[in-house]
Short mmCIF file of C-alpha atoms in Angstrom, two decimals:
data_model
loop_
_atom_site.label_atom_id
_atom_site.label_comp_id
_atom_site.label_asym_id
_atom_site.label_seq_id
_atom_site.Cartn_x
_atom_site.Cartn_y
_atom_site.Cartn_z
CA MET A 1 -35.65 -31.33 -29.58
CA THR A 2 -33.30 -30.90 -26.59
CA GLU A 3 -34.84 -29.40 -23.48
CA ILE A 4 -32.57 -27.60 -21.03
CA GLY A 5 -33.50 -26.78 -17.46
CA ILE A 6 -31.48 -24.57 -15.11
CA ILE A 7 -32.37 -25.34 -11.50
CA ALA A 8 -31.50 -22.85 -8.76
CA VAL A 9 -30.91 -25.10 -5.74
CA GLY A 10 -28.98 -22.72 -3.46
CA GLY A 11 -27.11 -19.42 -3.48
CA TYR A 12 -29.73 -17.51 -5.45
CA ASN A 13 -31.37 -15.89 -2.40
CA GLU A 14 -28.18 -15.38 -0.38
CA MET A 15 -24.40 -15.40 -0.20
CA GLY A 16 -23.22 -18.98 0.28
CA ARG A 17 -24.56 -22.55 -0.06
CA ASN A 18 -24.12 -22.36 -3.82
CA MET A 19 -25.62 -25.15 -5.91
CA THR A 20 -27.04 -25.16 -9.44
CA ALA A 21 -28.27 -28.11 -11.49
CA ILE A 22 -28.28 -28.18 -15.29
CA ARG A 23 -30.71 -30.64 -16.89
CA VAL A 24 -30.11 -31.63 -20.50
CA ASP A 25 -33.23 -33.70 -21.27
CA GLU A 26 -32.87 -36.36 -18.52
CA ASP A 27 -29.14 -35.97 -17.85
CA ILE A 28 -28.33 -33.70 -14.90
CA ILE A 29 -25.05 -32.03 -13.96
CA ILE A 30 -24.77 -30.43 -10.53
CA LEU A 31 -22.51 -27.38 -10.25
CA ASP A 32 -21.03 -26.72 -6.78
CA MET A 33 -22.35 -27.84 -3.36
CA GLY A 34 -21.57 -25.15 -0.84
CA LEU A 35 -21.98 -24.15 2.77
CA ARG A 36 -23.38 -20.93 4.24
CA LEU A 37 -20.82 -20.10 6.90
CA ASP A 38 -22.71 -17.46 8.91
CA ARG A 39 -25.59 -19.89 9.56
CA VAL A 40 -23.11 -22.31 11.10
CA GLN A 41 -21.24 -19.69 13.15
CA ILE A 42 -24.42 -18.70 15.02
CA HIS A 43 -24.38 -22.10 16.70
CA GLU A 44 -21.68 -22.29 19.37
CA ASP A 45 -19.23 -25.21 19.11
CA VAL A 46 -21.07 -26.68 16.15
CA GLU A 47 -19.27 -29.65 14.64
CA ILE A 48 -20.58 -29.97 11.11
CA ASP A 49 -18.84 -33.29 10.49
CA LYS A 50 -21.21 -34.99 12.98
CA MET A 51 -24.43 -33.28 11.86
CA HIS A 52 -27.17 -34.70 9.62
CA SER A 53 -27.81 -33.07 6.26
CA LEU A 54 -31.50 -32.42 7.03
CA GLU A 55 -30.52 -30.57 10.20
CA LEU A 56 -28.13 -28.40 8.19
CA ILE A 57 -30.78 -27.82 5.50
CA ASN A 58 -33.24 -26.66 8.17
CA MET A 59 -30.58 -24.28 9.52
CA GLY A 60 -30.19 -22.84 6.01
CA ALA A 61 -26.52 -23.85 6.12
CA ILE A 62 -26.46 -26.13 3.03
CA PRO A 63 -28.60 -26.20 -0.13
CA ASP A 64 -32.04 -27.78 0.10
CA ASP A 65 -31.41 -30.42 -2.53
CA THR A 66 -34.63 -32.27 -1.64
CA ILE A 67 -36.09 -30.33 -4.59
CA MET A 68 -34.01 -32.62 -6.82
CA ASN A 69 -36.43 -35.44 -5.95
CA ASP A 70 -39.00 -33.72 -8.18
CA VAL A 71 -36.64 -33.22 -11.13
CA ASN A 72 -37.05 -35.81 -13.85
CA GLY A 73 -33.62 -37.19 -14.68
CA ASN A 74 -30.41 -38.74 -13.38
CA VAL A 75 -27.43 -36.87 -11.96
CA ARG A 76 -24.43 -37.78 -14.12
CA ALA A 77 -21.75 -35.58 -12.50
CA ILE A 78 -21.06 -33.11 -9.70
CA VAL A 79 -18.69 -30.38 -10.91
CA CYS A 80 -16.96 -27.84 -8.65
CA THR A 81 -15.40 -24.57 -9.80
CA HIS A 82 -12.99 -23.99 -6.88
CA GLY A 83 -12.19 -24.93 -3.31
CA HIS A 84 -13.97 -22.30 -1.20
CA LEU A 85 -16.36 -23.75 1.38
CA ASP A 86 -19.34 -21.85 -0.04
CA HIS A 87 -18.81 -24.03 -3.15
CA ILE A 88 -17.60 -27.39 -1.77
CA GLY A 89 -18.57 -27.33 1.92
CA ALA A 90 -21.78 -29.39 1.49
CA ILE A 91 -20.25 -32.20 -0.58
CA SER A 92 -19.62 -34.37 2.48
CA LYS A 93 -23.33 -34.02 3.41
CA LEU A 94 -25.06 -34.31 0.04
CA ALA A 95 -22.87 -36.00 -2.59
CA HIS A 96 -23.55 -39.54 -1.33
CA ARG A 97 -27.17 -39.16 -2.50
CA TYR A 98 -26.03 -39.14 -6.12
CA THR A 99 -24.34 -41.95 -8.05
CA ALA A 100 -22.07 -39.54 -9.86
CA PRO A 101 -18.38 -38.64 -9.97
CA ILE A 102 -17.14 -35.34 -8.51
CA ILE A 103 -15.07 -33.46 -11.10
CA SER A 104 -12.77 -30.59 -10.10
CA THR A 105 -9.28 -29.15 -10.54
CA PRO A 106 -6.35 -30.81 -8.70
CA TYR A 107 -6.24 -28.35 -5.77
CA THR A 108 -10.03 -28.36 -5.38
CA THR A 109 -10.06 -32.17 -5.53
CA ALA A 110 -7.49 -32.35 -2.71
CA LEU A 111 -9.64 -30.04 -0.54
CA ILE A 112 -12.79 -32.07 -1.33
CA LYS A 113 -10.97 -35.25 -0.32
CA HIS A 114 -10.08 -33.63 2.99
CA GLN A 115 -13.76 -32.69 3.54
CA ILE A 116 -14.84 -36.26 2.85
CA ASP A 117 -12.13 -37.75 5.09
CA SER A 118 -13.26 -35.49 7.98
CA GLU A 119 -16.94 -36.47 7.65
CA ARG A 120 -18.34 -38.51 10.54
CA LYS A 121 -22.03 -38.91 9.60
CA PHE A 122 -22.08 -40.05 5.98
CA GLY A 123 -19.85 -42.28 3.89
CA VAL A 124 -19.12 -40.41 0.67
CA LYS A 125 -17.98 -42.95 -1.93
CA ASN A 126 -18.29 -40.82 -5.07
CA ASN A 127 -15.41 -41.18 -7.51
CA LEU A 128 -13.15 -38.07 -7.49
CA ILE A 129 -11.95 -37.00 -10.93
CA SER A 130 -9.22 -34.38 -11.16
CA MET A 131 -9.16 -32.31 -14.34
CA GLY A 132 -7.03 -29.32 -15.28
CA ALA A 133 -8.04 -26.05 -16.94
CA GLY A 134 -8.15 -26.45 -20.70
CA GLU A 135 -9.37 -30.05 -20.49
CA THR A 136 -12.76 -31.60 -21.36
CA TYR A 137 -14.53 -34.59 -19.84
CA GLU A 138 -17.25 -36.54 -21.65
CA ILE A 139 -20.26 -37.13 -19.39
CA THR A 140 -22.49 -38.83 -21.98
CA LYS A 141 -22.25 -39.09 -25.77
CA ASP A 142 -24.15 -35.79 -26.00
CA VAL A 143 -22.89 -33.87 -22.96
CA SER A 144 -19.36 -32.89 -21.95
CA VAL A 145 -17.76 -30.57 -19.39
CA GLU A 146 -14.91 -28.17 -20.18
CA PHE A 147 -12.76 -26.20 -17.72
CA ILE A 148 -11.50 -22.73 -18.68
CA ASN A 149 -8.82 -21.08 -16.56
CA THR A 150 -9.76 -17.99 -14.58
CA GLN A 151 -8.59 -16.15 -11.46
CA HIS A 152 -10.15 -15.78 -8.00
CA SER A 153 -8.98 -15.48 -4.38
CA ILE A 154 -8.10 -19.18 -4.33
CA ILE A 155 -5.78 -21.01 -6.73
CA ASP A 156 -6.95 -23.45 -9.42
CA THR A 157 -10.31 -21.77 -10.13
CA VAL A 158 -12.14 -22.41 -13.42
CA PHE A 159 -15.14 -21.44 -15.47
CA VAL A 160 -17.22 -24.53 -16.21
CA VAL A 161 -18.70 -24.97 -19.68
CA ILE A 162 -21.30 -27.64 -20.30
CA HIS A 163 -21.49 -28.59 -23.97
CA THR A 164 -24.91 -29.84 -25.09
CA PRO A 165 -26.44 -30.68 -28.51
CA LYS A 166 -28.11 -27.26 -28.34
CA GLY A 167 -24.97 -25.27 -27.50
CA ALA A 168 -22.84 -24.34 -24.50
CA ILE A 169 -23.84 -23.27 -20.99
CA MET A 170 -21.19 -21.31 -19.10
CA TYR A 171 -21.03 -21.21 -15.30
CA ALA A 172 -18.89 -18.34 -13.98
CA CYS A 173 -19.05 -18.54 -10.17
CA ASP A 174 -16.61 -17.13 -8.88
CA PHE A 175 -14.05 -15.15 -10.85
CA LYS A 176 -12.08 -11.99 -11.46
CA LEU A 177 -10.53 -10.92 -14.75
CA ASP A 178 -7.01 -10.50 -13.35
CA ARG A 179 -4.40 -10.02 -16.07
CA THR A 180 -1.47 -9.75 -13.62
CA PRO A 181 -2.01 -12.48 -11.02
CA THR A 182 0.81 -13.22 -8.57
CA LEU A 183 0.25 -16.98 -8.84
CA GLY A 184 -1.06 -18.98 -11.78
CA GLU A 185 -2.05 -17.84 -15.26
CA ALA A 186 -4.33 -15.00 -16.33
CA PRO A 187 -7.83 -16.03 -17.47
CA ASP A 188 -7.90 -17.79 -20.84
CA PHE A 189 -9.38 -14.87 -22.78
CA ASP A 190 -8.74 -16.53 -26.16
CA ARG A 191 -10.88 -19.53 -25.22
CA ILE A 192 -13.60 -17.33 -23.67
CA LYS A 193 -13.82 -15.30 -26.88
CA SER A 194 -13.83 -18.37 -29.13
CA LEU A 195 -16.59 -19.87 -27.00
CA GLY A 196 -18.58 -16.69 -27.56
CA GLU A 197 -18.12 -17.09 -31.31
CA GLU A 198 -19.23 -20.75 -31.16
CA GLY A 199 -22.46 -19.79 -29.40
CA VAL A 200 -23.45 -19.82 -25.73
CA ILE A 201 -27.06 -20.55 -24.80
CA ALA A 202 -26.80 -19.34 -21.23
CA LEU A 203 -24.33 -17.65 -18.88
CA ILE A 204 -24.83 -18.28 -15.16
CA THR A 205 -22.66 -15.79 -13.30
CA GLU A 206 -21.97 -14.62 -9.78
CA SER A 207 -23.34 -11.18 -8.91
CA THR A 208 -21.43 -10.59 -5.65
CA ASN A 209 -19.72 -7.33 -6.61
CA ALA A 210 -21.89 -6.39 -9.58
CA GLY A 211 -22.90 -3.25 -7.69
CA ARG A 212 -19.31 -2.02 -7.32
CA SER A 213 -18.33 0.39 -10.07
CA GLY A 214 -15.27 -0.01 -12.24
CA LYS A 215 -12.88 -2.93 -12.39
CA ALA A 216 -11.68 -5.23 -9.60
CA PRO A 217 -8.02 -4.41 -8.86
CA SER A 218 -5.45 -7.09 -9.68
CA GLU A 219 -3.91 -9.26 -6.96
CA GLN A 220 -0.67 -7.46 -7.88
CA ILE A 221 -2.21 -4.36 -6.25
CA ALA A 222 -2.82 -6.30 -3.03
CA HIS A 223 0.77 -7.57 -3.20
CA ASP A 224 1.98 -3.95 -3.27
CA LEU A 225 -0.43 -2.83 -0.52
CA VAL A 226 0.78 -5.59 1.82
CA LYS A 227 4.40 -4.78 1.00
CA ASP A 228 3.84 -1.10 1.76
CA VAL A 229 2.34 -1.85 5.19
CA LEU A 230 4.91 -4.50 6.17
CA LEU A 231 8.04 -2.76 4.86
CA GLY A 232 7.09 0.90 4.65
CA THR A 233 7.66 1.87 8.28
CA GLU A 234 10.50 2.94 10.53
CA GLU A 235 9.04 0.99 13.44
CA SER A 236 10.62 -2.32 12.56
CA ASP A 237 11.12 -3.69 16.07
CA VAL A 238 7.49 -3.98 17.23
CA GLY A 239 5.28 -7.05 17.17
CA VAL A 240 3.48 -7.53 13.85
CA ILE A 241 0.64 -10.00 13.24
CA ILE A 242 -1.10 -10.35 9.89
CA THR A 243 -4.33 -12.18 9.13
CA THR A 244 -5.89 -13.15 5.81
CA PHE A 245 -8.01 -15.89 4.26
CA ALA A 246 -6.28 -19.25 4.83
CA SER A 247 -7.33 -20.31 1.32
CA HIS A 248 -5.79 -17.22 -0.33
CA ILE A 249 -2.56 -18.95 -1.31
CA SER A 250 -1.29 -16.17 -3.58
CA ARG A 251 -1.73 -13.60 -0.76
CA LEU A 252 -0.02 -15.88 1.77
CA ASN A 253 2.80 -16.45 -0.71
CA SER A 254 3.34 -12.68 -0.96
CA ILE A 255 3.31 -12.25 2.83
CA ILE A 256 5.85 -15.06 3.28
CA SER A 257 8.19 -13.41 0.74
CA PHE A 258 7.94 -10.05 2.58
CA ALA A 259 8.76 -11.73 5.92
CA GLU A 260 12.13 -12.59 4.40
CA GLU A 261 12.71 -8.94 3.41
CA MET A 262 11.76 -7.90 6.96
CA GLY A 263 14.31 -10.32 8.36
CA ARG A 264 11.55 -12.22 10.14
CA ILE A 265 10.60 -15.90 10.19
CA PRO A 266 7.11 -16.44 8.70
CA MET A 267 4.93 -18.50 11.02
CA LEU A 268 1.54 -19.79 9.79
CA LEU A 269 -0.81 -20.52 12.68
CA GLY A 270 -4.16 -22.33 12.61
CA ARG A 271 -5.62 -25.57 11.31
CA SER A 272 -6.94 -24.07 8.10
CA MET A 273 -3.63 -22.28 7.40
CA ASP A 274 -1.89 -25.63 7.80
CA ARG A 275 -4.34 -27.50 5.56
CA TYR A 276 -4.58 -25.03 2.66
CA MET A 277 -0.88 -24.14 2.47
CA THR A 278 0.46 -27.65 3.02
CA THR A 279 -1.84 -28.94 0.26
CA ALA A 280 -0.71 -26.16 -2.11
CA LYS A 281 2.95 -27.00 -1.39
CA GLU A 282 2.43 -30.74 -1.89
CA LEU A 283 0.76 -30.14 -5.26
CA GLY A 284 3.56 -27.83 -6.41
CA PHE A 285 1.60 -24.56 -6.53
CA VAL A 286 4.09 -22.83 -4.21
CA GLU A 287 7.67 -23.24 -3.10
CA LEU A 288 8.15 -22.27 0.53
CA PRO A 289 11.43 -21.01 1.99
CA ARG A 290 13.08 -23.40 4.42
CA ASN A 291 12.50 -21.22 7.45
CA VAL A 292 8.68 -21.18 7.17
CA GLU A 293 7.03 -22.60 10.26
CA ILE A 294 3.49 -24.02 10.09
CA TYR A 295 1.51 -25.03 13.17
CA GLY A 296 -2.04 -26.31 12.98
CA GLN A 297 -2.70 -28.15 16.23
CA ARG A 298 -3.74 -26.23 19.34
CA ARG A 299 -0.79 -27.31 21.50
CA GLU A 300 1.68 -26.61 18.66
CA VAL A 301 0.28 -23.08 18.30
CA GLU A 302 0.70 -22.40 22.03
CA LYS A 303 4.31 -23.60 21.99
CA ALA A 304 5.07 -21.53 18.88
CA LEU A 305 3.74 -18.32 20.47
CA GLU A 306 5.64 -19.04 23.69
CA LYS A 307 8.77 -19.21 21.51
CA VAL A 308 7.93 -15.88 19.85
CA MET A 309 7.56 -14.18 23.24
CA ARG A 310 10.75 -15.79 24.53
CA GLU A 311 12.96 -15.06 21.51
CA GLY A 312 11.45 -11.70 20.56
CA LYS A 313 8.43 -10.55 18.58
CA ASP A 314 10.72 -8.73 16.14
CA LYS A 315 12.13 -12.07 14.93
CA TYR A 316 8.82 -13.54 13.71
CA LEU A 317 5.85 -12.67 11.49
CA PRO A 318 2.83 -14.65 12.72
CA ILE A 319 0.28 -15.17 9.90
CA VAL A 320 -2.93 -16.19 11.63
CA THR A 321 -6.58 -17.12 11.21
CA GLY A 322 -9.28 -14.78 12.56
CA HIS A 323 -9.72 -11.85 10.16
CA GLN A 324 -13.52 -12.06 10.55
CA GLY A 325 -13.36 -12.43 14.34
CA GLU A 326 -14.45 -16.07 14.03
CA PRO A 327 -14.94 -17.74 17.42
CA GLY A 328 -12.02 -20.06 18.22
CA SER A 329 -9.66 -18.53 15.64
CA ILE A 330 -6.08 -17.65 16.57
CA LEU A 331 -6.45 -13.86 16.52
CA ILE A 332 -9.59 -13.83 18.68
CA ARG A 333 -7.83 -16.11 21.19
CA ILE A 334 -4.83 -13.75 21.27
CA ALA A 335 -7.16 -10.77 21.79
CA ASN A 336 -8.95 -12.61 24.62
CA GLY A 337 -5.66 -13.48 26.32
CA ASP A 338 -6.18 -17.21 25.77
CA LEU A 339 -2.82 -17.70 24.04
CA PRO A 340 0.70 -16.90 25.28
CA TYR A 341 1.21 -13.82 23.08
CA THR A 342 0.93 -10.44 24.78
CA ILE A 343 -0.17 -7.50 22.67
CA GLU A 344 1.58 -4.32 23.77
CA PRO A 345 1.05 -0.67 22.78
CA GLY A 346 2.40 -0.09 19.27
CA ASP A 347 2.12 -3.68 18.08
CA LYS A 348 0.64 -3.85 14.58
CA ILE A 349 -2.31 -5.99 13.52
CA ILE A 350 -2.82 -6.12 9.76
CA PHE A 351 -6.11 -7.31 8.28
CA SER A 352 -5.37 -8.38 4.69
CA ALA A 353 -9.05 -9.17 4.19
CA ASN A 354 -12.36 -7.36 3.88
CA VAL A 355 -15.17 -7.79 6.38
CA ILE A 356 -17.72 -10.21 4.89
CA PRO A 357 -20.89 -8.09 4.69
CA ASN A 358 -23.31 -9.80 7.03
CA PRO A 359 -24.33 -8.52 10.47
CA LEU A 360 -22.90 -11.45 12.47
CA THR A 361 -19.46 -11.19 10.89
CA GLN A 362 -19.43 -7.40 11.14
CA ALA A 363 -20.26 -7.63 14.85
CA ASN A 364 -17.55 -10.26 15.45
CA ARG A 365 -14.95 -8.18 13.63
CA TYR A 366 -15.94 -4.99 15.47
CA ALA A 367 -15.61 -6.76 18.84
CA LEU A 368 -12.20 -8.16 17.84
CA GLU A 369 -10.82 -4.80 16.72
CA THR A 370 -12.10 -3.13 19.89
CA LYS A 371 -10.37 -5.69 22.12
CA LEU A 372 -7.12 -5.27 20.18
CA ARG A 373 -7.29 -1.45 20.40
CA MET A 374 -7.90 -1.65 24.14
CA LYS A 375 -4.53 -3.43 24.42
CA GLY A 376 -2.83 -0.66 22.43
CA ALA A 377 -2.60 -2.35 19.04
CA ARG A 378 -2.34 -0.29 15.87
CA ILE A 379 -4.89 -1.58 13.35
CA TYR A 380 -4.32 -1.65 9.59
CA ASP A 381 -7.57 -2.79 8.01
CA ASN A 382 -8.68 -3.75 4.50
CA VAL A 383 -5.13 -4.20 3.14
CA HIS A 384 -6.86 -6.21 0.46
CA VAL A 385 -8.40 -6.40 -2.99
CA SER A 386 -11.46 -8.48 -3.79
CA GLY A 387 -11.43 -11.82 -5.58
CA HIS A 388 -14.78 -11.02 -7.22
CA ALA A 389 -15.47 -9.20 -10.49
CA TYR A 390 -16.80 -5.63 -10.37
CA ARG A 391 -19.45 -4.18 -12.69
CA GLU A 392 -17.16 -3.43 -15.66
CA ASP A 393 -15.58 -6.90 -15.41
CA HIS A 394 -19.07 -8.36 -15.69
CA TRP A 395 -19.77 -6.12 -18.68
CA GLU A 396 -16.53 -7.31 -20.30
CA LEU A 397 -17.32 -11.00 -19.77
CA LEU A 398 -20.85 -10.51 -21.11
CA ARG A 399 -19.51 -8.86 -24.28
CA MET A 400 -16.97 -11.65 -24.81
CA VAL A 401 -19.37 -14.55 -24.22
CA LYS A 402 -22.45 -13.03 -25.93
CA PRO A 403 -24.89 -15.52 -24.36
CA GLU A 404 -28.51 -15.82 -25.50
CA HIS A 405 -29.67 -15.94 -21.86
CA VAL A 406 -28.14 -14.56 -18.65
CA ILE A 407 -28.84 -15.69 -15.06
CA PRO A 408 -27.22 -13.93 -12.09
CA ALA A 409 -26.36 -16.31 -9.23
CA HIS A 410 -24.33 -16.37 -6.01
CA GLY A 411 -25.77 -13.36 -4.23
CA THR A 412 -28.62 -11.51 -2.57
CA ILE A 413 -31.46 -9.91 -4.48
CA GLU A 414 -29.66 -6.55 -4.20
CA MET A 415 -26.60 -8.05 -5.91
CA HIS A 416 -28.75 -9.66 -8.63
CA SER A 417 -30.52 -6.31 -9.16
CA ALA A 418 -27.19 -4.55 -9.73
CA TYR A 419 -26.23 -7.23 -12.26
CA ILE A 420 -29.62 -6.98 -14.00
CA GLU A 421 -29.21 -3.20 -14.44
CA MET A 422 -25.79 -3.75 -16.05
CA ALA A 423 -27.10 -6.55 -18.30
CA GLU A 424 -30.04 -4.37 -19.39
CA ASP A 425 -27.47 -1.76 -20.48
CA ALA A 426 -25.96 -4.53 -22.62
CA GLY A 427 -29.34 -5.11 -24.33
CA TYR A 428 -30.76 -8.02 -22.33
CA VAL A 429 -34.45 -7.97 -21.39
CA LEU A 430 -35.64 -9.09 -17.95
CA GLY A 431 -38.09 -11.98 -18.24
CA ASP A 432 -37.05 -12.71 -21.82
CA THR A 433 -33.26 -13.08 -22.15
CA LEU A 434 -32.36 -12.05 -18.58
CA HIS A 435 -33.69 -14.14 -15.69
CA LEU A 436 -34.02 -13.62 -11.94
CA LEU A 437 -34.18 -17.02 -10.25
CA ARG A 438 -34.90 -17.81 -6.60
CA ASN A 439 -33.89 -20.97 -4.75
CA GLY A 440 -36.09 -23.90 -5.79
CA GLU A 441 -37.01 -22.56 -9.22
CA GLU A 442 -36.25 -24.08 -12.62
CA LEU A 443 -35.82 -22.10 -15.83
CA TYR A 444 -36.71 -23.98 -19.01
CA ILE A 445 -34.86 -23.17 -22.20
CA GLU A 446 -36.54 -24.75 -25.21
CA ASP A 447 -35.91 -24.59 -28.95
#
């Protein structure tokens, strides 16, 4: 008789620091090892790469994996779904505790390697295994891991399926069911449906936008929204700055293509812009036009903005970090007058990103927008669509997968509650086939 345990390590009480462990008898597979960004931002000038894991656990910034000491079994693999920091940001602090390979898609693997190379406190020696969507990796003779292609606000995102003697466990954190993506392939609906026919014991799924009605708009919609703002105006000679998630390669790719139509040189500014886009280019996910300029280092950024002011704002489209008002980001430094770019009345600032819904971020963003308005900037906010599934997307996935058990993850209790209501509509029963887990708890699934 195979016993399966689903252990909620992190991300079940909050947004961020995602980590789940699946125990198949005494073989354990860890899914994701993430960071909680707002807990880090509170601390001024914090340098995570020099901090101890226990310090970060006490801050609530990374998962409290000390609970794994009480789990009977051996960790055989660490598997990551995608490259966002709330899913890979704790690897450099925690992975060295486990004698297990880290398995992820090529782009995610490259970002994990960068995290490990930047680490100053721990030596992370885990073997990195790169695996594409549609492939399977054998962990033991009884347990294997399969990647199924999906879409999200970062390229190379997958659903993870763990195949056990008892059946499959599907981990869907994070995703959107985007049939018209601007980069990459649509989700592999044929495989998702066939998996549902084969039999799925449990679906562990994000609940981030489960409370939002309807269907998450396609990235193609965001592409058109950005185009409308950048090209749909008669004021073509003013300064324009746009900010979005540095990891949102498909969005950045769209913006770069519109810069060409505007007759402007696209200029990516910021360390994270440099890292994410350069990695995507090196791996062949994007082809950049020759005139793209990318500057990551502080002094390079200053020189680039001096050039913009000297040659004319109407010749360049700066694409910058800082959409959340993060301390030290390019846009906040421009707003504070700490960089050689002067915002003048009529200049446009475009936020191709939502405000992450926590009080610290909302306060930072409010302060940033206020400073920009005081200088006369015209603000275009929320020129964006979400990378997370809405309620009807969740319903659709549930109907395709037909799992015996459902566990909402990656979210607050309000988000889980919204998911639970939807799953109850689909016939699941809370406490029987539908489960609300909190960090530190283990759900046993027995024959």
